[in-house]
């Protein structure tokens, strides 16, 4: 019998606390498949964003935080790696669009290279900017105004610019914390369509409150409740035949 293939990203008995003796995430174990979209669902305060942010160590911005277990990206424990290297390999997109306000669209796309001290030729910069903006379906909309500030774009365009900024570094995984919650339905649908294209090249882990979004775009789904991973399976199975009563109650709107 073939051994089960390890995921590109593996959580091994991961627990995270903000205060002594109180765990926001408890004993999570899961393997995320490469070039797929995995949704993390659950009610507010269940640990979704805490788990997501642990992957690129954003949680270290809180001084009291404590993480135990292992988070393996391509077999390496990110908790033992250089934080800058981790963040190059695990790109982050936040809930609200946050293009750097003083930078042009062009500079925003390349910001990761600048922050990491990576020097590029003008030719390389031009190629990366065009390729990244094409990846998020934004090139045709902004190619004639690349030197304008990113903050002049609409909300949906700004979020796609932030995703372009994340993919420009060619990360191994894209982490998305409710990336469409601040957007209207049309902008949301554009980003969902774009994510389905991006998964051909990237692995995507997305936190979402929107269950219909998870059903539409994700291959696998994780359901969290009170800091625990209650259920993790392919999305169709979770939505049509949940194994745990708490999952069923959440999906049917009985709590959360």
PDB file of C-alpha atoms in Angstrom:
ATOM      1  CA  UNK A   1       0.000   0.000   0.000  1.00  0.00           C
ATOM      2  CA  UNK A   2       1.395   3.403  -0.975  1.00  0.00           C
ATOM      3  CA  UNK A   3       2.100   5.706   1.990  1.00  0.00           C
ATOM      4  CA  UNK A   4      -0.220   8.699   2.134  1.00  0.00           C
ATOM      5  CA  UNK A   5       1.332  11.732   0.434  1.00  0.00           C
ATOM      6  CA  UNK A   6       2.284  14.465   2.851  1.00  0.00           C
ATOM      7  CA  UNK A   7       0.797  17.893   2.282  1.00  0.00           C
ATOM      8  CA  UNK A   8       2.768  20.938   1.192  1.00  0.00           C
ATOM      9  CA  UNK A   9       1.753  22.349   4.589  1.00  0.00           C
ATOM     10  CA  UNK A  10       1.284  20.236   7.699  1.00  0.00           C
ATOM     11  CA  UNK A  11       0.023  21.188  11.123  1.00  0.00           C
ATOM     12  CA  UNK A  12       1.268  18.691  13.700  1.00  0.00           C
ATOM     13  CA  UNK A  13      -0.359  18.959  17.126  1.00  0.00           C
ATOM     14  CA  UNK A  14      -0.360  22.778  16.919  1.00  0.00           C
ATOM     15  CA  UNK A  15      -1.584  24.727  19.954  1.00  0.00           C
ATOM     16  CA  UNK A  16      -1.464  28.529  20.317  1.00  0.00           C
ATOM     17  CA  UNK A  17      -2.169  30.664  23.403  1.00  0.00           C
ATOM     18  CA  UNK A  18      -2.305  34.430  23.871  1.00  0.00           C
ATOM     19  CA  UNK A  19      -2.493  34.243  27.668  1.00  0.00           C
ATOM     20  CA  UNK A  20      -1.103  31.695  30.123  1.00  0.00           C
ATOM     21  CA  UNK A  21      -3.319  28.617  30.374  1.00  0.00           C
ATOM     22  CA  UNK A  22      -5.864  29.774  27.756  1.00  0.00           C
ATOM     23  CA  UNK A  23      -5.533  28.148  24.340  1.00  0.00           C
ATOM     24  CA  UNK A  24      -6.902  29.915  21.239  1.00  0.00           C
ATOM     25  CA  UNK A  25      -5.972  26.859  19.128  1.00  0.00           C
ATOM     26  CA  UNK A  26      -5.651  23.351  20.558  1.00  0.00           C
ATOM     27  CA  UNK A  27      -3.942  20.267  19.138  1.00  0.00           C
ATOM     28  CA  UNK A  28      -4.641  20.908  15.451  1.00  0.00           C
ATOM     29  CA  UNK A  29      -3.374  18.340  12.987  1.00  0.00           C
ATOM     30  CA  UNK A  30      -3.966  18.612   9.216  1.00  0.00           C
ATOM     31  CA  UNK A  31      -2.142  18.243   5.893  1.00  0.00           C
ATOM     32  CA  UNK A  32      -2.909  20.797   3.159  1.00  0.00           C
ATOM     33  CA  UNK A  33      -2.695  19.525  -0.430  1.00  0.00           C
ATOM     34  CA  UNK A  34      -0.557  21.309  -2.997  1.00  0.00           C
ATOM     35  CA  UNK A  35      -2.247  23.464  -5.665  1.00  0.00           C
ATOM     36  CA  UNK A  36      -5.618  23.353  -3.959  1.00  0.00           C
ATOM     37  CA  UNK A  37      -7.878  25.759  -2.087  1.00  0.00           C
ATOM     38  CA  UNK A  38      -8.523  24.844   1.544  1.00  0.00           C
ATOM     39  CA  UNK A  39     -11.146  26.846   3.458  1.00  0.00           C
ATOM     40  CA  UNK A  40     -11.027  27.317   7.240  1.00  0.00           C
ATOM     41  CA  UNK A  41     -14.562  27.844   8.539  1.00  0.00           C
ATOM     42  CA  UNK A  42     -16.127  28.310  11.956  1.00  0.00           C
ATOM     43  CA  UNK A  43     -17.839  30.865  14.216  1.00  0.00           C
ATOM     44  CA  UNK A  44     -16.100  34.069  15.335  1.00  0.00           C
ATOM     45  CA  UNK A  45     -13.414  33.502  17.938  1.00  0.00           C
ATOM     46  CA  UNK A  46     -12.870  29.826  17.071  1.00  0.00           C
ATOM     47  CA  UNK A  47      -9.174  30.234  16.188  1.00  0.00           C
ATOM     48  CA  UNK A  48      -9.372  30.390  12.374  1.00  0.00           C
ATOM     49  CA  UNK A  49      -7.280  33.520  11.879  1.00  0.00           C
ATOM     50  CA  UNK A  50      -4.912  32.596  14.712  1.00  0.00           C
ATOM     51  CA  UNK A  51      -4.135  29.291  12.991  1.00  0.00           C
ATOM     52  CA  UNK A  52      -3.743  30.959   9.573  1.00  0.00           C
ATOM     53  CA  UNK A  53      -1.404  33.670  10.880  1.00  0.00           C
ATOM     54  CA  UNK A  54       0.767  31.134  12.646  1.00  0.00           C
ATOM     55  CA  UNK A  55       1.885  29.796   9.240  1.00  0.00           C
ATOM     56  CA  UNK A  56       3.902  32.919   8.429  1.00  0.00           C
ATOM     57  CA  UNK A  57       4.410  33.842  12.091  1.00  0.00           C
ATOM     58  CA  UNK A  58       2.289  36.993  12.008  1.00  0.00           C
ATOM     59  CA  UNK A  59       1.148  35.991  15.507  1.00  0.00           C
ATOM     60  CA  UNK A  60       4.600  36.894  16.814  1.00  0.00           C
ATOM     61  CA  UNK A  61       3.511  40.539  16.709  1.00  0.00           C
ATOM     62  CA  UNK A  62       1.797  39.706  20.031  1.00  0.00           C
ATOM     63  CA  UNK A  63       4.555  39.433  22.680  1.00  0.00           C
ATOM     64  CA  UNK A  64       2.817  36.955  25.007  1.00  0.00           C
ATOM     65  CA  UNK A  65       1.898  34.407  22.351  1.00  0.00           C
ATOM     66  CA  UNK A  66       3.073  30.814  22.733  1.00  0.00           C
ATOM     67  CA  UNK A  67       2.993  28.145  20.008  1.00  0.00           C
ATOM     68  CA  UNK A  68       3.656  24.442  20.462  1.00  0.00           C
ATOM     69  CA  UNK A  69       3.788  21.620  17.924  1.00  0.00           C
ATOM     70  CA  UNK A  70       5.137  21.832  14.382  1.00  0.00           C
ATOM     71  CA  UNK A  71       4.064  23.720  11.252  1.00  0.00           C
ATOM     72  CA  UNK A  72       5.840  22.114   8.307  1.00  0.00           C
ATOM     73  CA  UNK A  73       6.108  23.878   4.943  1.00  0.00           C
ATOM     74  CA  UNK A  74       7.762  21.579   2.401  1.00  0.00           C
ATOM     75  CA  UNK A  75       8.911  19.478   5.354  1.00  0.00           C
ATOM     76  CA  UNK A  76      10.609  22.351   7.225  1.00  0.00           C
ATOM     77  CA  UNK A  77       9.282  23.648  10.530  1.00  0.00           C
ATOM     78  CA  UNK A  78       8.444  27.332   9.974  1.00  0.00           C
ATOM     79  CA  UNK A  79       8.683  27.940  13.730  1.00  0.00           C
ATOM     80  CA  UNK A  80      12.429  27.242  13.502  1.00  0.00           C
ATOM     81  CA  UNK A  81      13.107  29.119  10.249  1.00  0.00           C
ATOM     82  CA  UNK A  82      14.157  32.730   9.726  1.00  0.00           C
ATOM     83  CA  UNK A  83      10.926  34.782   9.888  1.00  0.00           C
ATOM     84  CA  UNK A  84      11.742  36.779   6.729  1.00  0.00           C
ATOM     85  CA  UNK A  85      12.287  33.563   4.767  1.00  0.00           C
ATOM     86  CA  UNK A  86       8.989  32.170   6.063  1.00  0.00           C
ATOM     87  CA  UNK A  87       7.123  35.272   4.919  1.00  0.00           C
ATOM     88  CA  UNK A  88       8.661  35.040   1.454  1.00  0.00           C
ATOM     89  CA  UNK A  89       7.408  31.461   1.187  1.00  0.00           C
ATOM     90  CA  UNK A  90       3.990  32.115   2.729  1.00  0.00           C
ATOM     91  CA  UNK A  91       2.331  35.239   1.279  1.00  0.00           C
ATOM     92  CA  UNK A  92      -0.419  36.956   3.285  1.00  0.00           C
ATOM     93  CA  UNK A  93      -3.548  38.798   2.129  1.00  0.00           C
ATOM     94  CA  UNK A  94      -5.655  40.523   4.772  1.00  0.00           C
ATOM     95  CA  UNK A  95      -9.343  41.216   5.273  1.00  0.00           C
ATOM     96  CA  UNK A  96      -9.206  44.832   4.152  1.00  0.00           C
ATOM     97  CA  UNK A  97      -7.235  45.906   1.066  1.00  0.00           C
ATOM     98  CA  UNK A  98      -3.984  47.516   2.236  1.00  0.00           C
ATOM     99  CA  UNK A  99      -1.897  48.734  -0.710  1.00  0.00           C
ATOM    100  CA  UNK A 100       1.006  50.870   0.506  1.00  0.00           C
ATOM    101  CA  UNK A 101      -0.533  54.355   0.166  1.00  0.00           C
ATOM    102  CA  UNK A 102       2.613  56.268  -0.837  1.00  0.00           C
ATOM    103  CA  UNK A 103       3.622  53.727  -3.513  1.00  0.00           C
ATOM    104  CA  UNK A 104       2.515  53.473  -7.113  1.00  0.00           C
ATOM    105  CA  UNK A 105       0.772  50.364  -8.453  1.00  0.00           C
ATOM    106  CA  UNK A 106       4.119  49.322  -9.978  1.00  0.00           C
ATOM    107  CA  UNK A 107       5.977  49.799  -6.675  1.00  0.00           C
ATOM    108  CA  UNK A 108       3.268  47.996  -4.696  1.00  0.00           C
ATOM    109  CA  UNK A 109       3.662  44.836  -6.766  1.00  0.00           C
ATOM    110  CA  UNK A 110       7.433  44.861  -6.166  1.00  0.00           C
ATOM    111  CA  UNK A 111       7.263  45.833  -2.483  1.00  0.00           C
ATOM    112  CA  UNK A 112       8.157  42.326  -1.272  1.00  0.00           C
ATOM    113  CA  UNK A 113      11.415  42.384  -3.203  1.00  0.00           C
ATOM    114  CA  UNK A 114      12.288  45.794  -1.784  1.00  0.00           C
ATOM    115  CA  UNK A 115      11.467  44.746   1.790  1.00  0.00           C
ATOM    116  CA  UNK A 116      13.642  41.654   1.380  1.00  0.00           C
ATOM    117  CA  UNK A 117      16.534  43.628  -0.104  1.00  0.00           C
ATOM    118  CA  UNK A 118      16.367  41.734  -3.425  1.00  0.00           C
ATOM    119  CA  UNK A 119      17.771  43.783  -6.310  1.00  0.00           C
ATOM    120  CA  UNK A 120      16.245  43.384  -9.776  1.00  0.00           C
ATOM    121  CA  UNK A 121      17.015  44.768 -13.211  1.00  0.00           C
ATOM    122  CA  UNK A 122      14.432  47.041 -14.818  1.00  0.00           C
ATOM    123  CA  UNK A 123      13.615  44.246 -17.255  1.00  0.00           C
ATOM    124  CA  UNK A 124      12.986  41.789 -14.404  1.00  0.00           C
ATOM    125  CA  UNK A 125      10.824  44.344 -12.589  1.00  0.00           C
ATOM    126  CA  UNK A 126       8.718  44.997 -15.686  1.00  0.00           C
ATOM    127  CA  UNK A 127       8.238  41.255 -16.250  1.00  0.00           C
ATOM    128  CA  UNK A 128       7.265  40.526 -12.641  1.00  0.00           C
ATOM    129  CA  UNK A 129       4.819  43.458 -12.496  1.00  0.00           C
ATOM    130  CA  UNK A 130       3.059  42.465 -15.719  1.00  0.00           C
ATOM    131  CA  UNK A 131       2.979  38.755 -14.867  1.00  0.00           C
ATOM    132  CA  UNK A 132       1.664  39.373 -11.335  1.00  0.00           C
ATOM    133  CA  UNK A 133      -1.021  41.822 -12.476  1.00  0.00           C
ATOM    134  CA  UNK A 134      -2.086  39.416 -15.233  1.00  0.00           C
ATOM    135  CA  UNK A 135      -2.337  36.644 -12.618  1.00  0.00           C
ATOM    136  CA  UNK A 136      -4.959  38.644 -10.736  1.00  0.00           C
ATOM    137  CA  UNK A 137      -6.786  39.924 -13.830  1.00  0.00           C
ATOM    138  CA  UNK A 138      -5.728  43.520 -13.226  1.00  0.00           C
ATOM    139  CA  UNK A 139      -3.196  44.191 -16.010  1.00  0.00           C
ATOM    140  CA  UNK A 140      -5.637  45.425 -18.656  1.00  0.00           C
ATOM    141  CA  UNK A 141      -7.334  47.699 -16.113  1.00  0.00           C
ATOM    142  CA  UNK A 142      -4.173  49.435 -14.857  1.00  0.00           C
ATOM    143  CA  UNK A 143      -1.430  49.017 -17.497  1.00  0.00           C
ATOM    144  CA  UNK A 144      -1.789  52.649 -18.637  1.00  0.00           C
ATOM    145  CA  UNK A 145      -1.556  53.997 -15.068  1.00  0.00           C
ATOM    146  CA  UNK A 146       1.121  51.912 -13.368  1.00  0.00           C
ATOM    147  CA  UNK A 147       2.711  54.996 -11.783  1.00  0.00           C
ATOM    148  CA  UNK A 148      -0.537  56.079 -10.123  1.00  0.00           C
ATOM    149  CA  UNK A 149      -0.967  55.320  -6.450  1.00  0.00           C
ATOM    150  CA  UNK A 150      -2.624  52.015  -5.631  1.00  0.00           C
ATOM    151  CA  UNK A 151      -4.917  53.772  -3.150  1.00  0.00           C
ATOM    152  CA  UNK A 152      -6.759  55.420  -6.082  1.00  0.00           C
ATOM    153  CA  UNK A 153      -8.137  52.051  -7.223  1.00  0.00           C
ATOM    154  CA  UNK A 154     -11.565  50.695  -6.244  1.00  0.00           C
ATOM    155  CA  UNK A 155     -11.791  48.368  -3.230  1.00  0.00           C
ATOM    156  CA  UNK A 156     -11.907  45.240  -5.365  1.00  0.00           C
ATOM    157  CA  UNK A 157      -8.992  46.409  -7.516  1.00  0.00           C
ATOM    158  CA  UNK A 158      -6.987  47.279  -4.392  1.00  0.00           C
ATOM    159  CA  UNK A 159      -7.496  43.781  -3.030  1.00  0.00           C
ATOM    160  CA  UNK A 160      -6.406  42.242  -6.338  1.00  0.00           C
ATOM    161  CA  UNK A 161      -3.330  44.504  -6.212  1.00  0.00           C
ATOM    162  CA  UNK A 162      -2.569  43.162  -2.718  1.00  0.00           C
ATOM    163  CA  UNK A 163      -2.875  39.614  -4.059  1.00  0.00           C
ATOM    164  CA  UNK A 164      -0.566  40.555  -6.966  1.00  0.00           C
ATOM    165  CA  UNK A 165       1.929  41.868  -4.377  1.00  0.00           C
ATOM    166  CA  UNK A 166       1.732  38.523  -2.557  1.00  0.00           C
ATOM    167  CA  UNK A 167       2.115  36.321  -5.674  1.00  0.00           C
ATOM    168  CA  UNK A 168       4.957  38.454  -7.108  1.00  0.00           C
ATOM    169  CA  UNK A 169       7.415  36.703  -4.763  1.00  0.00           C
ATOM    170  CA  UNK A 170       6.195  33.299  -6.022  1.00  0.00           C
ATOM    171  CA  UNK A 171       5.384  31.969  -2.523  1.00  0.00           C
ATOM    172  CA  UNK A 172       4.779  28.287  -1.860  1.00  0.00           C
ATOM    173  CA  UNK A 173       1.457  29.071  -0.205  1.00  0.00           C
ATOM    174  CA  UNK A 174      -0.985  31.998  -0.150  1.00  0.00           C
ATOM    175  CA  UNK A 175      -2.682  32.764   3.167  1.00  0.00           C
ATOM    176  CA  UNK A 176      -5.930  34.724   2.915  1.00  0.00           C
ATOM    177  CA  UNK A 177      -7.814  36.077   5.917  1.00  0.00           C
ATOM    178  CA  UNK A 178     -11.380  36.731   4.702  1.00  0.00           C
ATOM    179  CA  UNK A 179     -10.111  38.557   1.593  1.00  0.00           C
ATOM    180  CA  UNK A 180     -13.582  39.396   0.228  1.00  0.00           C
ATOM    181  CA  UNK A 181     -15.468  40.333   3.415  1.00  0.00           C
ATOM    182  CA  UNK A 182     -15.047  44.079   2.776  1.00  0.00           C
ATOM    183  CA  UNK A 183     -16.068  43.856  -0.910  1.00  0.00           C
ATOM    184  CA  UNK A 184     -19.341  44.007  -2.841  1.00  0.00           C
ATOM    185  CA  UNK A 185     -20.721  40.859  -4.539  1.00  0.00           C
ATOM    186  CA  UNK A 186     -19.337  41.728  -8.005  1.00  0.00           C
ATOM    187  CA  UNK A 187     -15.804  42.351  -6.692  1.00  0.00           C
ATOM    188  CA  UNK A 188     -16.126  39.203  -4.550  1.00  0.00           C
ATOM    189  CA  UNK A 189     -17.021  37.068  -7.558  1.00  0.00           C
ATOM    190  CA  UNK A 190     -14.047  38.457  -9.530  1.00  0.00           C
ATOM    191  CA  UNK A 191     -11.692  37.463  -6.723  1.00  0.00           C
ATOM    192  CA  UNK A 192     -13.275  34.011  -6.392  1.00  0.00           C
ATOM    193  CA  UNK A 193     -12.830  33.416 -10.143  1.00  0.00           C
ATOM    194  CA  UNK A 194      -9.250  34.627  -9.860  1.00  0.00           C
ATOM    195  CA  UNK A 195      -8.502  32.252  -6.952  1.00  0.00           C
ATOM    196  CA  UNK A 196      -9.727  29.309  -9.022  1.00  0.00           C
ATOM    197  CA  UNK A 197      -7.166  30.300 -11.670  1.00  0.00           C
ATOM    198  CA  UNK A 198      -4.399  30.967  -9.141  1.00  0.00           C
ATOM    199  CA  UNK A 199      -4.684  27.483  -7.608  1.00  0.00           C
ATOM    200  CA  UNK A 200      -3.213  26.109 -10.850  1.00  0.00           C
ATOM    201  CA  UNK A 201       0.076  27.656  -9.677  1.00  0.00           C
ATOM    202  CA  UNK A 202      -0.309  28.243  -5.941  1.00  0.00           C
ATOM    203  CA  UNK A 203      -1.623  26.513  -2.830  1.00  0.00           C
ATOM    204  CA  UNK A 204      -4.270  28.656  -1.120  1.00  0.00           C
ATOM    205  CA  UNK A 205      -5.404  28.548   2.513  1.00  0.00           C
ATOM    206  CA  UNK A 206      -8.374  30.859   3.084  1.00  0.00           C
ATOM    207  CA  UNK A 207     -10.299  31.842   6.213  1.00  0.00           C
ATOM    208  CA  UNK A 208     -13.920  32.593   5.379  1.00  0.00           C
ATOM    209  CA  UNK A 209     -17.143  33.273   7.272  1.00  0.00           C
ATOM    210  CA  UNK A 210     -18.992  32.848   3.994  1.00  0.00           C
ATOM    211  CA  UNK A 211     -20.074  29.208   3.800  1.00  0.00           C
ATOM    212  CA  UNK A 212     -21.388  29.528   0.248  1.00  0.00           C
ATOM    213  CA  UNK A 213     -17.979  30.889  -0.767  1.00  0.00           C
ATOM    214  CA  UNK A 214     -16.261  27.877   0.794  1.00  0.00           C
ATOM    215  CA  UNK A 215     -18.686  25.583  -1.055  1.00  0.00           C
ATOM    216  CA  UNK A 216     -18.061  27.391  -4.371  1.00  0.00           C
ATOM    217  CA  UNK A 217     -14.279  27.576  -4.459  1.00  0.00           C
ATOM    218  CA  UNK A 218     -12.586  25.236  -1.977  1.00  0.00           C
ATOM    219  CA  UNK A 219     -11.401  21.690  -2.592  1.00  0.00           C
ATOM    220  CA  UNK A 220     -11.107  20.877   1.113  1.00  0.00           C
ATOM    221  CA  UNK A 221     -12.594  22.454   4.230  1.00  0.00           C
ATOM    222  CA  UNK A 222     -11.597  22.651   7.874  1.00  0.00           C
ATOM    223  CA  UNK A 223     -14.292  23.327  10.479  1.00  0.00           C
ATOM    224  CA  UNK A 224     -13.033  24.806  13.739  1.00  0.00           C
ATOM    225  CA  UNK A 225     -14.931  25.320  16.977  1.00  0.00           C
ATOM    226  CA  UNK A 226     -13.609  26.668  20.298  1.00  0.00           C
ATOM    227  CA  UNK A 227     -10.020  26.373  19.101  1.00  0.00           C
ATOM    228  CA  UNK A 228     -10.292  22.751  17.988  1.00  0.00           C
ATOM    229  CA  UNK A 229     -10.292  21.293  14.490  1.00  0.00           C
ATOM    230  CA  UNK A 230     -13.615  19.437  14.573  1.00  0.00           C
ATOM    231  CA  UNK A 231     -13.627  18.160  11.008  1.00  0.00           C
ATOM    232  CA  UNK A 232     -11.349  18.239   7.957  1.00  0.00           C
ATOM    233  CA  UNK A 233     -12.327  16.648   4.668  1.00  0.00           C
ATOM    234  CA  UNK A 234     -13.074  17.388   1.035  1.00  0.00           C
ATOM    235  CA  UNK A 235     -15.587  20.225   0.841  1.00  0.00           C
ATOM    236  CA  UNK A 236     -18.337  18.238  -0.817  1.00  0.00           C
ATOM    237  CA  UNK A 237     -18.288  15.609   1.934  1.00  0.00           C
ATOM    238  CA  UNK A 238     -18.336  18.216   4.709  1.00  0.00           C
ATOM    239  CA  UNK A 239     -21.283  20.058   3.188  1.00  0.00           C
ATOM    240  CA  UNK A 240     -23.341  17.016   2.190  1.00  0.00           C
ATOM    241  CA  UNK A 241     -22.427  14.495   4.863  1.00  0.00           C
ATOM    242  CA  UNK A 242     -20.696  16.065   7.895  1.00  0.00           C
ATOM    243  CA  UNK A 243     -19.423  13.500  10.365  1.00  0.00           C
ATOM    244  CA  UNK A 244     -19.711  15.694  13.469  1.00  0.00           C
ATOM    245  CA  UNK A 245     -22.969  17.095  14.838  1.00  0.00           C
ATOM    246  CA  UNK A 246     -21.316  20.465  15.548  1.00  0.00           C
ATOM    247  CA  UNK A 247     -20.347  20.787  11.878  1.00  0.00           C
ATOM    248  CA  UNK A 248     -23.886  19.974  10.812  1.00  0.00           C
ATOM    249  CA  UNK A 249     -25.340  22.524  13.254  1.00  0.00           C
ATOM    250  CA  UNK A 250     -22.962  25.243  12.064  1.00  0.00           C
ATOM    251  CA  UNK A 251     -23.644  24.611   8.378  1.00  0.00           C
ATOM    252  CA  UNK A 252     -27.398  24.638   8.979  1.00  0.00           C
ATOM    253  CA  UNK A 253     -27.169  27.980  10.811  1.00  0.00           C
ATOM    254  CA  UNK A 254     -27.997  26.692  14.290  1.00  0.00           C
ATOM    255  CA  UNK A 255     -25.033  28.512  15.827  1.00  0.00           C
ATOM    256  CA  UNK A 256     -22.167  30.795  14.851  1.00  0.00           C
TER     257      UNK A 256
END
